[in-house]
Amino acid sequence: MSVVALVGGQWGDEGKGKVIDSLAAKADMVVRFAGGDNAGHTTVNPHGTFKLHLIPSGIFYDNVACVIANGVVVNPAVLLREIAELREHGVGSHNLVVSDRAHVIMPYHTLLDGLEEERRGSSAIGTTRRGIGPAFVDKVARTGIRVGDLLDVDGFRSRLTSVMEQKNALLTSMYGHAALPLDEILEQYVDYGKQLRQYIRDTLPIIHDAIRRGDRILLEGAQGALLDTDFGSYPFVTSSSPLSGGATIGTGIGPTHIEGVIGVFKVYATRVGGGPMPTELEDETGHFIREKAGEYGATTGRPRRCGWFDAVAGRLSVQVNGMTEVALTHLDIFDGFKSIKVCTSYRMDGERVTSFPTRIEMLQKCEPVYEEFPGWDECTEEIGDFSLLPPNAQEYIRTISRLLGCPVSLLSIGPKREQMIEIRP
Ligand code: IMO
Ligand code: MG
């Protein structure tokens, strides 16, 4: 298959970076299409351990073109830092390009993200405070700055002057915050533009030339379906679409070119930030999963909320993404578990609910209904073939596949690139 989208099936942090890093060995191009540096994609490979926020996880392969496409919002400071960190580990970025259409995260975006979270008080979304929401708001409001704008100093100055007049009015009157200095920001961002110039391109022809050549292209999703603005637990969501549909708009690849959609799920569930999570475990088991798996945010360091696999939410995710296969990660975390639960439906006001509710007020009332499965004692971390897994682990994977209505084709059994089992029907 030449164009395959890889998307998060849950609330983000499913292990997309790890799976991309493994699959990129057979790819020609990896493209980020949504989100920004709210993403934290961890990869452990021969170069070291990395938490990438913006650069596609294919960067470790010299011959893989890496594209930050138009759908991403780019914080230039973060991108430059990431390029420098990779360089320190001997990883070059000569194979990286950034779309001139991608929007730029400006200092007022990060500031407003934090101020708005403070203002929301107890109903805060729990954003990463990276300015993601405010940057996407500006994109849609047509007051955004695009990466290409940084290269045209005069045009940039006039645009920024107009935008900052509005931002400073908002900062001072609504939040009682000091106005931000236009000239300083202008100078700083013109400098970022100079430093990034070598990477900035119209990425559309680059991607379409690759499609024409029949190159193998991986579209690297960020966040997860349950954080989607339309289908997630609104308003506790992110501000761009993490779905396979988002990959078309975020890259300029029409849907007919996308031949497969891999959904990445953990064998359990995690969520970081606010909003309902029906299977959350605020007990010893939840604590145990968090500590064993190191479930702390790659971007913010916050402890992630942990719980059992939620197949109701998972089915929504398969549906809205048109998933053709599933990659299950963190199977090894369940090694040694006596039994494992999976949420197969919810109970709300005494009624059985089998589809993910549209409103959080309903979702908050949903109690998970579990099926329990026997666990296994064996260590799965070194196993190379599905048939060699403990029978109960095989059965658990078959159960997830049946509940999701989608074949499981990949299994991750540890953080390293090679800890991956391919399952062929
Ligand atoms: P990756 O790509 C997990 C969550 C935040 C918050 C909500 C909105 O690593 O899976 P935002 O800063 O986007 O406005 O925050 O979305 N969130 C993520 N959670 N993984 C991510 O990315 C996330 N990106 C955003 O915690 O609840
Ligand atoms: Mg993450």
PDB file of C-alpha atoms and ligand atoms in Angstrom, residues 11-16 38-42 52-53 223 272 296-299 304, ligand 2:
ATOM      1  CA  TRP A  11      -7.134   9.906  24.033  1.00  0.00           C
ATOM      2  CA  GLY A  12      -3.656  10.247  22.561  1.00  0.00           C
ATOM      3  CA  ASP A  13      -0.391   8.732  23.806  1.00  0.00           C
ATOM      4  CA  GLU A  14      -1.175   5.349  22.253  1.00  0.00           C
ATOM      5  CA  GLY A  15       2.396   4.788  21.085  1.00  0.00           C
ATOM      6  CA  LYS A  16       2.061   6.282  17.610  1.00  0.00           C
ATOM      7  CA  ASN A  38       1.023  19.260  22.123  1.00  0.00           C
ATOM      8  CA  ALA A  39       2.005  15.879  20.667  1.00  0.00           C
ATOM      9  CA  GLY A  40       4.790  13.931  22.348  1.00  0.00           C
ATOM     10  CA  HIS A  41       5.898  10.951  20.288  1.00  0.00           C
ATOM     11  CA  THR A  42       8.372   8.777  22.120  1.00  0.00           C
ATOM     12  CA  LEU A  52       9.414  14.297  19.356  1.00  0.00           C
ATOM     13  CA  HIS A  53       6.797  17.044  19.431  1.00  0.00           C
ATOM     14  CA  GLN A 223      -3.650  13.026  19.506  1.00  0.00           C
ATOM     15  CA  VAL A 272      -4.273  13.277  30.327  1.00  0.00           C
ATOM     16  CA  TYR A 296       3.457  10.485  32.560  1.00  0.00           C
ATOM     17  CA  GLY A 297       2.915  13.036  29.785  1.00  0.00           C
ATOM     18  CA  ALA A 298       5.759  13.292  27.251  1.00  0.00           C
ATOM     19  CA  THR A 299       4.888  16.958  26.714  1.00  0.00           C
ATOM     20  CA  ARG A 304      -1.855  10.162  32.989  1.00  0.00           C
TER      21      ARG A 304
HETATM   22 MG    MG B   2       1.819  11.988  23.808  1.00  0.00          MG
END
